[in-house]
């Protein structure tokens, strides 16, 4: 089922994700398209929308807290030597059109606008693929092009003075349960050891589900992961980890993240095997 405002992703005929293109949200949440709910093949929801702890967390999508000073993440802005501050600097991602829209994916064009002007033009490609009878893969690529006549740069709270908060780019707000999920990579365990470091893949394991995130290009794999488990469950990439990411006029930044969505609690070997299947050459 589709409408002008929603698209339902399907795998093997089963709905696994609802994509909202024109959400009605207050400006301070930095309105943007999102996927929610995303579910396992058995129907377990593995995303959250506008939870009480962070109302600006919107399922799965692309969010950046600082594009030349404008907030496309939502909520407060981290100001150097001042901390999180309410500012009237929120941008919005506006759906233009689908170049392609099928039950298993779409190609979308979006405008990133703030203060009445367009800063970035995005092409977003999303595809859903069956891996096994208990796992499927969500493949998301975004390309951001500077459409202004001057240079832009992408920042994060980390580049603005808050250590450990280099979020911005792909972001997945996961299901919150009574116990915090476990997180691990091929060689590390726990939030402290995996957060802020690059890894070919990273798994978040809940009570009856596992998400395995993988950078699907060499450039994407160089971005460190942003990981939270105790405060809230969320995983994202870090476009601006230690320094701002410059984006000259007409230039484009591209990232691709593939996420395995699995029923059950996968171990390392199973997670790695599914990633290999999902991220094919």
PDB file of C-alpha atoms in Angstrom:
ATOM      1  CA  UNK A   1       0.000   0.000   0.000  1.00  0.00           C
ATOM      2  CA  UNK A   2       1.249   3.464  -0.862  1.00  0.00           C
ATOM      3  CA  UNK A   3      -0.077   6.995  -0.712  1.00  0.00           C
ATOM      4  CA  UNK A   4       1.344  10.416  -1.416  1.00  0.00           C
ATOM      5  CA  UNK A   5       2.737  10.520   2.115  1.00  0.00           C
ATOM      6  CA  UNK A   6       3.666   6.920   2.958  1.00  0.00           C
ATOM      7  CA  UNK A   7       5.322   3.961   1.301  1.00  0.00           C
ATOM      8  CA  UNK A   8       5.246   0.447   2.764  1.00  0.00           C
ATOM      9  CA  UNK A   9       8.349  -1.679   2.209  1.00  0.00           C
ATOM     10  CA  UNK A  10       7.754  -5.392   1.766  1.00  0.00           C
ATOM     11  CA  UNK A  11       9.972  -8.461   1.896  1.00  0.00           C
ATOM     12  CA  UNK A  12       8.565 -11.752   0.616  1.00  0.00           C
ATOM     13  CA  UNK A  13       5.153 -10.095   0.617  1.00  0.00           C
ATOM     14  CA  UNK A  14       5.356  -9.106   4.287  1.00  0.00           C
ATOM     15  CA  UNK A  15       5.365  -5.440   5.364  1.00  0.00           C
ATOM     16  CA  UNK A  16       8.633  -4.605   7.144  1.00  0.00           C
ATOM     17  CA  UNK A  17       8.801  -0.808   7.092  1.00  0.00           C
ATOM     18  CA  UNK A  18       6.619   2.269   6.688  1.00  0.00           C
ATOM     19  CA  UNK A  19       8.270   5.328   5.128  1.00  0.00           C
ATOM     20  CA  UNK A  20       6.637   8.670   5.897  1.00  0.00           C
ATOM     21  CA  UNK A  21       7.607  11.326   3.351  1.00  0.00           C
ATOM     22  CA  UNK A  22       5.766  14.403   4.636  1.00  0.00           C
ATOM     23  CA  UNK A  23       5.488  14.158   8.431  1.00  0.00           C
ATOM     24  CA  UNK A  24       3.570  16.837  10.283  1.00  0.00           C
ATOM     25  CA  UNK A  25       6.045  17.786  12.997  1.00  0.00           C
ATOM     26  CA  UNK A  26       6.923  20.955  14.912  1.00  0.00           C
ATOM     27  CA  UNK A  27       9.882  22.918  13.569  1.00  0.00           C
ATOM     28  CA  UNK A  28      12.065  22.168  16.616  1.00  0.00           C
ATOM     29  CA  UNK A  29      12.084  18.466  15.675  1.00  0.00           C
ATOM     30  CA  UNK A  30      13.701  19.304  12.298  1.00  0.00           C
ATOM     31  CA  UNK A  31      10.924  17.688  10.185  1.00  0.00           C
ATOM     32  CA  UNK A  32      12.208  14.998   7.846  1.00  0.00           C
ATOM     33  CA  UNK A  33      11.116  11.746   6.204  1.00  0.00           C
ATOM     34  CA  UNK A  34      11.636   8.617   8.281  1.00  0.00           C
ATOM     35  CA  UNK A  35      11.090   4.867   8.418  1.00  0.00           C
ATOM     36  CA  UNK A  36       8.864   3.702  11.293  1.00  0.00           C
ATOM     37  CA  UNK A  37       7.883   1.166  12.267  1.00  0.00           C
ATOM     38  CA  UNK A  38      10.602  -1.113  10.927  1.00  0.00           C
ATOM     39  CA  UNK A  39       9.981  -4.721  11.901  1.00  0.00           C
ATOM     40  CA  UNK A  40      11.586  -8.134  11.756  1.00  0.00           C
ATOM     41  CA  UNK A  41      10.038 -10.740   9.476  1.00  0.00           C
ATOM     42  CA  UNK A  42       8.180 -12.095  12.529  1.00  0.00           C
ATOM     43  CA  UNK A  43       6.695  -8.648  13.105  1.00  0.00           C
ATOM     44  CA  UNK A  44       8.761  -7.347  16.042  1.00  0.00           C
ATOM     45  CA  UNK A  45       9.169  -3.560  15.878  1.00  0.00           C
ATOM     46  CA  UNK A  46      12.831  -2.499  16.083  1.00  0.00           C
ATOM     47  CA  UNK A  47      12.432   1.289  15.820  1.00  0.00           C
ATOM     48  CA  UNK A  48      10.908   4.027  17.957  1.00  0.00           C
ATOM     49  CA  UNK A  49       9.306   7.320  16.939  1.00  0.00           C
ATOM     50  CA  UNK A  50       9.570  10.487  19.019  1.00  0.00           C
ATOM     51  CA  UNK A  51      10.198   8.651  22.333  1.00  0.00           C
ATOM     52  CA  UNK A  52       9.843  10.549  25.600  1.00  0.00           C
ATOM     53  CA  UNK A  53      13.608  10.606  26.173  1.00  0.00           C
ATOM     54  CA  UNK A  54      14.381  12.200  22.770  1.00  0.00           C
ATOM     55  CA  UNK A  55      11.313  13.490  20.913  1.00  0.00           C
ATOM     56  CA  UNK A  56      13.461  14.312  17.856  1.00  0.00           C
ATOM     57  CA  UNK A  57      14.515  10.685  17.309  1.00  0.00           C
ATOM     58  CA  UNK A  58      12.472   9.579  14.306  1.00  0.00           C
ATOM     59  CA  UNK A  59      12.882   5.883  13.545  1.00  0.00           C
ATOM     60  CA  UNK A  60      15.438   5.382  10.766  1.00  0.00           C
ATOM     61  CA  UNK A  61      16.660   8.202   8.579  1.00  0.00           C
ATOM     62  CA  UNK A  62      19.342  10.753   7.864  1.00  0.00           C
ATOM     63  CA  UNK A  63      19.871  13.543  10.391  1.00  0.00           C
ATOM     64  CA  UNK A  64      22.697  16.051  10.813  1.00  0.00           C
ATOM     65  CA  UNK A  65      22.925  18.396  13.833  1.00  0.00           C
ATOM     66  CA  UNK A  66      25.024  21.085  12.145  1.00  0.00           C
ATOM     67  CA  UNK A  67      24.986  22.097   8.495  1.00  0.00           C
ATOM     68  CA  UNK A  68      26.690  25.480   8.461  1.00  0.00           C
ATOM     69  CA  UNK A  69      25.084  26.210  11.836  1.00  0.00           C
ATOM     70  CA  UNK A  70      21.608  24.926  10.957  1.00  0.00           C
ATOM     71  CA  UNK A  71      20.117  22.010  12.915  1.00  0.00           C
ATOM     72  CA  UNK A  72      18.771  19.121  10.821  1.00  0.00           C
ATOM     73  CA  UNK A  73      18.771  16.737  13.810  1.00  0.00           C
ATOM     74  CA  UNK A  74      16.136  18.310  16.014  1.00  0.00           C
ATOM     75  CA  UNK A  75      16.103  19.451  19.612  1.00  0.00           C
ATOM     76  CA  UNK A  76      18.716  21.672  21.174  1.00  0.00           C
ATOM     77  CA  UNK A  77      21.972  22.744  19.538  1.00  0.00           C
ATOM     78  CA  UNK A  78      25.300  22.218  21.292  1.00  0.00           C
ATOM     79  CA  UNK A  79      27.032  25.602  21.550  1.00  0.00           C
ATOM     80  CA  UNK A  80      30.721  25.715  22.442  1.00  0.00           C
ATOM     81  CA  UNK A  81      31.366  26.910  26.034  1.00  0.00           C
ATOM     82  CA  UNK A  82      27.589  27.068  26.591  1.00  0.00           C
ATOM     83  CA  UNK A  83      26.221  23.541  26.192  1.00  0.00           C
ATOM     84  CA  UNK A  84      22.895  22.378  24.723  1.00  0.00           C
ATOM     85  CA  UNK A  85      20.908  25.480  23.823  1.00  0.00           C
ATOM     86  CA  UNK A  86      17.473  26.129  22.353  1.00  0.00           C
ATOM     87  CA  UNK A  87      18.034  28.020  19.109  1.00  0.00           C
ATOM     88  CA  UNK A  88      15.764  29.057  16.272  1.00  0.00           C
ATOM     89  CA  UNK A  89      18.015  27.352  13.729  1.00  0.00           C
ATOM     90  CA  UNK A  90      16.106  24.236  12.691  1.00  0.00           C
ATOM     91  CA  UNK A  91      16.063  23.068   9.106  1.00  0.00           C
ATOM     92  CA  UNK A  92      13.772  20.625   7.343  1.00  0.00           C
ATOM     93  CA  UNK A  93      14.137  17.894   4.743  1.00  0.00           C
ATOM     94  CA  UNK A  94      11.411  18.216   2.142  1.00  0.00           C
ATOM     95  CA  UNK A  95      10.375  15.404  -0.162  1.00  0.00           C
ATOM     96  CA  UNK A  96      10.386  16.457  -3.825  1.00  0.00           C
ATOM     97  CA  UNK A  97       9.597  13.276  -5.718  1.00  0.00           C
ATOM     98  CA  UNK A  98      10.222   9.578  -6.089  1.00  0.00           C
ATOM     99  CA  UNK A  99      12.313   8.671  -9.126  1.00  0.00           C
ATOM    100  CA  UNK A 100      11.374   5.053  -8.441  1.00  0.00           C
ATOM    101  CA  UNK A 101       8.957   3.437  -6.004  1.00  0.00           C
ATOM    102  CA  UNK A 102       8.430  -0.318  -5.757  1.00  0.00           C
ATOM    103  CA  UNK A 103       7.316  -2.613  -2.914  1.00  0.00           C
ATOM    104  CA  UNK A 104      10.946  -3.452  -2.147  1.00  0.00           C
ATOM    105  CA  UNK A 105      12.397   0.059  -2.294  1.00  0.00           C
ATOM    106  CA  UNK A 106      12.542   3.542  -3.733  1.00  0.00           C
ATOM    107  CA  UNK A 107      14.743   6.352  -5.008  1.00  0.00           C
ATOM    108  CA  UNK A 108      13.796   9.749  -3.606  1.00  0.00           C
ATOM    109  CA  UNK A 109      14.897  13.351  -4.106  1.00  0.00           C
ATOM    110  CA  UNK A 110      14.816  15.773  -1.170  1.00  0.00           C
ATOM    111  CA  UNK A 111      15.606  19.420  -0.441  1.00  0.00           C
ATOM    112  CA  UNK A 112      17.357  20.386   2.795  1.00  0.00           C
ATOM    113  CA  UNK A 113      16.072  23.886   3.557  1.00  0.00           C
ATOM    114  CA  UNK A 114      16.732  26.378   6.347  1.00  0.00           C
ATOM    115  CA  UNK A 115      16.100  30.090   6.811  1.00  0.00           C
ATOM    116  CA  UNK A 116      14.108  30.145   3.603  1.00  0.00           C
ATOM    117  CA  UNK A 117      16.860  28.750   1.381  1.00  0.00           C
ATOM    118  CA  UNK A 118      17.991  25.390   0.065  1.00  0.00           C
ATOM    119  CA  UNK A 119      21.379  24.245   1.320  1.00  0.00           C
ATOM    120  CA  UNK A 120      21.567  20.635   0.165  1.00  0.00           C
ATOM    121  CA  UNK A 121      19.890  18.444  -2.416  1.00  0.00           C
ATOM    122  CA  UNK A 122      19.712  14.778  -1.446  1.00  0.00           C
ATOM    123  CA  UNK A 123      19.183  11.606  -3.400  1.00  0.00           C
ATOM    124  CA  UNK A 124      18.156   8.751  -1.089  1.00  0.00           C
ATOM    125  CA  UNK A 125      18.010   5.136  -2.224  1.00  0.00           C
ATOM    126  CA  UNK A 126      16.389   2.507  -0.008  1.00  0.00           C
ATOM    127  CA  UNK A 127      16.071  -1.204  -0.799  1.00  0.00           C
ATOM    128  CA  UNK A 128      14.721  -4.143   1.229  1.00  0.00           C
ATOM    129  CA  UNK A 129      16.087  -7.618   0.482  1.00  0.00           C
ATOM    130  CA  UNK A 130      15.303 -11.036   1.929  1.00  0.00           C
ATOM    131  CA  UNK A 131      18.357 -12.846   3.340  1.00  0.00           C
ATOM    132  CA  UNK A 132      16.833 -15.890   5.091  1.00  0.00           C
ATOM    133  CA  UNK A 133      13.414 -16.783   6.483  1.00  0.00           C
ATOM    134  CA  UNK A 134      14.442 -14.956   9.661  1.00  0.00           C
ATOM    135  CA  UNK A 135      16.448 -11.998   8.355  1.00  0.00           C
ATOM    136  CA  UNK A 136      16.274  -9.235   5.770  1.00  0.00           C
ATOM    137  CA  UNK A 137      18.476  -6.275   4.876  1.00  0.00           C
ATOM    138  CA  UNK A 138      17.693  -2.556   4.667  1.00  0.00           C
ATOM    139  CA  UNK A 139      20.118  -0.896   2.238  1.00  0.00           C
ATOM    140  CA  UNK A 140      20.188   2.912   2.553  1.00  0.00           C
ATOM    141  CA  UNK A 141      22.368   5.226   0.465  1.00  0.00           C
ATOM    142  CA  UNK A 142      22.274   9.002   0.751  1.00  0.00           C
ATOM    143  CA  UNK A 143      24.094  11.588  -1.336  1.00  0.00           C
ATOM    144  CA  UNK A 144      24.165  15.231  -0.216  1.00  0.00           C
ATOM    145  CA  UNK A 145      25.101  17.920  -2.727  1.00  0.00           C
ATOM    146  CA  UNK A 146      25.880  21.540  -1.846  1.00  0.00           C
ATOM    147  CA  UNK A 147      23.528  23.546  -4.083  1.00  0.00           C
ATOM    148  CA  UNK A 148      24.570  26.955  -2.764  1.00  0.00           C
ATOM    149  CA  UNK A 149      27.142  29.251  -4.351  1.00  0.00           C
ATOM    150  CA  UNK A 150      29.440  29.132  -1.317  1.00  0.00           C
ATOM    151  CA  UNK A 151      31.228  26.510   0.768  1.00  0.00           C
ATOM    152  CA  UNK A 152      29.311  24.591   3.428  1.00  0.00           C
ATOM    153  CA  UNK A 153      30.541  22.319   6.186  1.00  0.00           C
ATOM    154  CA  UNK A 154      28.959  19.604   8.298  1.00  0.00           C
ATOM    155  CA  UNK A 155      29.649  19.538  12.028  1.00  0.00           C
ATOM    156  CA  UNK A 156      28.566  17.721  15.175  1.00  0.00           C
ATOM    157  CA  UNK A 157      28.425  18.443  18.897  1.00  0.00           C
ATOM    158  CA  UNK A 158      31.883  16.817  19.053  1.00  0.00           C
ATOM    159  CA  UNK A 159      33.381  19.305  16.585  1.00  0.00           C
ATOM    160  CA  UNK A 160      31.632  22.051  18.559  1.00  0.00           C
ATOM    161  CA  UNK A 161      33.246  21.027  21.839  1.00  0.00           C
ATOM    162  CA  UNK A 162      31.306  18.086  23.288  1.00  0.00           C
ATOM    163  CA  UNK A 163      33.569  14.994  23.366  1.00  0.00           C
ATOM    164  CA  UNK A 164      32.017  11.678  22.371  1.00  0.00           C
ATOM    165  CA  UNK A 165      29.001  13.225  20.620  1.00  0.00           C
ATOM    166  CA  UNK A 166      29.992  12.992  16.957  1.00  0.00           C
ATOM    167  CA  UNK A 167      26.542  11.941  15.767  1.00  0.00           C
ATOM    168  CA  UNK A 168      25.236  12.971  12.375  1.00  0.00           C
ATOM    169  CA  UNK A 169      24.405  11.092   9.175  1.00  0.00           C
ATOM    170  CA  UNK A 170      22.577   7.755   9.107  1.00  0.00           C
ATOM    171  CA  UNK A 171      20.768   7.159  12.424  1.00  0.00           C
ATOM    172  CA  UNK A 172      18.638   4.283  13.735  1.00  0.00           C
ATOM    173  CA  UNK A 173      16.659   4.803  16.940  1.00  0.00           C
ATOM    174  CA  UNK A 174      16.116   1.260  18.168  1.00  0.00           C
ATOM    175  CA  UNK A 175      13.466  -0.404  20.290  1.00  0.00           C
ATOM    176  CA  UNK A 176      13.715   0.382  24.001  1.00  0.00           C
ATOM    177  CA  UNK A 177      13.162  -2.596  26.290  1.00  0.00           C
ATOM    178  CA  UNK A 178      13.390  -3.238  30.027  1.00  0.00           C
ATOM    179  CA  UNK A 179      17.042  -4.226  29.593  1.00  0.00           C
ATOM    180  CA  UNK A 180      19.549  -2.313  27.492  1.00  0.00           C
ATOM    181  CA  UNK A 181      20.587  -4.131  24.313  1.00  0.00           C
ATOM    182  CA  UNK A 182      24.019  -5.662  23.946  1.00  0.00           C
ATOM    183  CA  UNK A 183      26.410  -4.254  21.368  1.00  0.00           C
ATOM    184  CA  UNK A 184      29.417  -5.911  19.769  1.00  0.00           C
ATOM    185  CA  UNK A 185      31.643  -5.892  16.697  1.00  0.00           C
ATOM    186  CA  UNK A 186      33.936  -8.568  15.263  1.00  0.00           C
ATOM    187  CA  UNK A 187      36.496  -7.807  17.965  1.00  0.00           C
ATOM    188  CA  UNK A 188      34.879  -5.721  20.722  1.00  0.00           C
ATOM    189  CA  UNK A 189      32.008  -5.805  23.197  1.00  0.00           C
ATOM    190  CA  UNK A 190      30.109  -3.069  24.991  1.00  0.00           C
ATOM    191  CA  UNK A 191      29.287   0.568  24.337  1.00  0.00           C
ATOM    192  CA  UNK A 192      32.556   1.870  25.762  1.00  0.00           C
ATOM    193  CA  UNK A 193      34.668  -0.224  23.393  1.00  0.00           C
ATOM    194  CA  UNK A 194      32.653   0.171  20.177  1.00  0.00           C
ATOM    195  CA  UNK A 195      31.434   3.773  20.387  1.00  0.00           C
ATOM    196  CA  UNK A 196      33.491   6.310  18.446  1.00  0.00           C
ATOM    197  CA  UNK A 197      35.463   3.699  16.535  1.00  0.00           C
ATOM    198  CA  UNK A 198      35.190   2.417  12.969  1.00  0.00           C
ATOM    199  CA  UNK A 199      34.251  -1.223  12.419  1.00  0.00           C
ATOM    200  CA  UNK A 200      33.237  -3.167   9.329  1.00  0.00           C
ATOM    201  CA  UNK A 201      30.041  -4.128  11.138  1.00  0.00           C
ATOM    202  CA  UNK A 202      28.367  -3.549  14.483  1.00  0.00           C
ATOM    203  CA  UNK A 203      25.547  -5.567  16.063  1.00  0.00           C
ATOM    204  CA  UNK A 204      22.849  -4.405  18.484  1.00  0.00           C
ATOM    205  CA  UNK A 205      21.139  -7.359  20.177  1.00  0.00           C
ATOM    206  CA  UNK A 206      17.835  -7.094  22.024  1.00  0.00           C
ATOM    207  CA  UNK A 207      15.569  -9.590  23.732  1.00  0.00           C
ATOM    208  CA  UNK A 208      14.329 -11.331  20.574  1.00  0.00           C
ATOM    209  CA  UNK A 209      15.988  -9.420  17.737  1.00  0.00           C
ATOM    210  CA  UNK A 210      19.360  -8.356  16.347  1.00  0.00           C
ATOM    211  CA  UNK A 211      20.348  -5.440  14.121  1.00  0.00           C
ATOM    212  CA  UNK A 212      23.685  -5.623  12.314  1.00  0.00           C
ATOM    213  CA  UNK A 213      24.933  -2.370  10.759  1.00  0.00           C
ATOM    214  CA  UNK A 214      27.597  -2.359   8.065  1.00  0.00           C
ATOM    215  CA  UNK A 215      29.263   0.323   6.016  1.00  0.00           C
ATOM    216  CA  UNK A 216      28.829  -0.840   2.432  1.00  0.00           C
ATOM    217  CA  UNK A 217      31.523   1.322   0.832  1.00  0.00           C
ATOM    218  CA  UNK A 218      35.166   1.818   1.748  1.00  0.00           C
ATOM    219  CA  UNK A 219      34.514   5.497   2.552  1.00  0.00           C
ATOM    220  CA  UNK A 220      31.518   4.675   4.742  1.00  0.00           C
ATOM    221  CA  UNK A 221      33.562   2.130   6.708  1.00  0.00           C
ATOM    222  CA  UNK A 222      36.030   4.859   7.695  1.00  0.00           C
ATOM    223  CA  UNK A 223      33.339   6.741   9.624  1.00  0.00           C
ATOM    224  CA  UNK A 224      33.313   5.849  13.329  1.00  0.00           C
ATOM    225  CA  UNK A 225      30.083   4.505  14.785  1.00  0.00           C
ATOM    226  CA  UNK A 226      27.986   6.501  17.211  1.00  0.00           C
ATOM    227  CA  UNK A 227      26.513   4.054  19.742  1.00  0.00           C
ATOM    228  CA  UNK A 228      24.193   4.346  22.721  1.00  0.00           C
ATOM    229  CA  UNK A 229      22.814   1.417  24.723  1.00  0.00           C
ATOM    230  CA  UNK A 230      22.397   2.450  28.375  1.00  0.00           C
ATOM    231  CA  UNK A 231      20.913   5.944  27.976  1.00  0.00           C
ATOM    232  CA  UNK A 232      18.809   4.842  25.020  1.00  0.00           C
ATOM    233  CA  UNK A 233      19.284   2.321  22.183  1.00  0.00           C
ATOM    234  CA  UNK A 234      20.575   3.981  19.029  1.00  0.00           C
ATOM    235  CA  UNK A 235      23.236   3.512  16.357  1.00  0.00           C
ATOM    236  CA  UNK A 236      24.425   5.980  13.756  1.00  0.00           C
ATOM    237  CA  UNK A 237      27.365   7.074  11.708  1.00  0.00           C
ATOM    238  CA  UNK A 238      29.660  10.043  12.307  1.00  0.00           C
ATOM    239  CA  UNK A 239      30.168  12.284   9.283  1.00  0.00           C
ATOM    240  CA  UNK A 240      32.055  14.806  11.426  1.00  0.00           C
ATOM    241  CA  UNK A 241      33.965  12.939  14.120  1.00  0.00           C
ATOM    242  CA  UNK A 242      37.036  15.014  14.943  1.00  0.00           C
ATOM    243  CA  UNK A 243      36.706  17.904  12.519  1.00  0.00           C
ATOM    244  CA  UNK A 244      34.079  19.485  10.309  1.00  0.00           C
ATOM    245  CA  UNK A 245      33.415  17.893   6.922  1.00  0.00           C
ATOM    246  CA  UNK A 246      33.851  20.508   4.160  1.00  0.00           C
ATOM    247  CA  UNK A 247      31.427  20.530   1.250  1.00  0.00           C
ATOM    248  CA  UNK A 248      32.406  22.999  -1.509  1.00  0.00           C
ATOM    249  CA  UNK A 249      29.769  24.285  -3.964  1.00  0.00           C
ATOM    250  CA  UNK A 250      28.550  21.519  -6.266  1.00  0.00           C
ATOM    251  CA  UNK A 251      30.385  18.797  -4.330  1.00  0.00           C
ATOM    252  CA  UNK A 252      28.617  15.677  -3.026  1.00  0.00           C
ATOM    253  CA  UNK A 253      29.136  13.445   0.006  1.00  0.00           C
ATOM    254  CA  UNK A 254      27.861   9.858  -0.329  1.00  0.00           C
ATOM    255  CA  UNK A 255      27.414   7.169   2.330  1.00  0.00           C
ATOM    256  CA  UNK A 256      25.829   3.697   2.211  1.00  0.00           C
ATOM    257  CA  UNK A 257      24.800   1.673   5.271  1.00  0.00           C
ATOM    258  CA  UNK A 258      23.248  -1.798   5.085  1.00  0.00           C
ATOM    259  CA  UNK A 259      21.383  -3.034   8.157  1.00  0.00           C
ATOM    260  CA  UNK A 260      20.529  -6.682   8.761  1.00  0.00           C
ATOM    261  CA  UNK A 261      17.199  -6.972  10.601  1.00  0.00           C
ATOM    262  CA  UNK A 262      16.975 -10.403  12.202  1.00  0.00           C
ATOM    263  CA  UNK A 263      14.702 -12.340  14.491  1.00  0.00           C
ATOM    264  CA  UNK A 264      16.548 -14.002  17.367  1.00  0.00           C
ATOM    265  CA  UNK A 265      19.767 -13.220  19.199  1.00  0.00           C
ATOM    266  CA  UNK A 266      22.610 -13.619  16.725  1.00  0.00           C
ATOM    267  CA  UNK A 267      26.137 -14.503  17.787  1.00  0.00           C
ATOM    268  CA  UNK A 268      29.263 -13.104  16.110  1.00  0.00           C
ATOM    269  CA  UNK A 269      29.521 -15.802  13.467  1.00  0.00           C
ATOM    270  CA  UNK A 270      25.874 -15.519  12.446  1.00  0.00           C
ATOM    271  CA  UNK A 271      26.053 -11.717  12.344  1.00  0.00           C
ATOM    272  CA  UNK A 272      29.181 -11.767  10.190  1.00  0.00           C
ATOM    273  CA  UNK A 273      27.683 -14.349   7.820  1.00  0.00           C
ATOM    274  CA  UNK A 274      24.530 -12.299   7.269  1.00  0.00           C
ATOM    275  CA  UNK A 275      26.558  -9.143   6.666  1.00  0.00           C
ATOM    276  CA  UNK A 276      28.594 -10.943   4.017  1.00  0.00           C
ATOM    277  CA  UNK A 277      25.369 -11.998   2.342  1.00  0.00           C
ATOM    278  CA  UNK A 278      23.810  -8.523   2.587  1.00  0.00           C
ATOM    279  CA  UNK A 279      26.816  -6.488   1.418  1.00  0.00           C
ATOM    280  CA  UNK A 280      27.544  -8.207  -1.854  1.00  0.00           C
ATOM    281  CA  UNK A 281      30.209  -6.777  -4.186  1.00  0.00           C
TER     282      UNK A 281
END
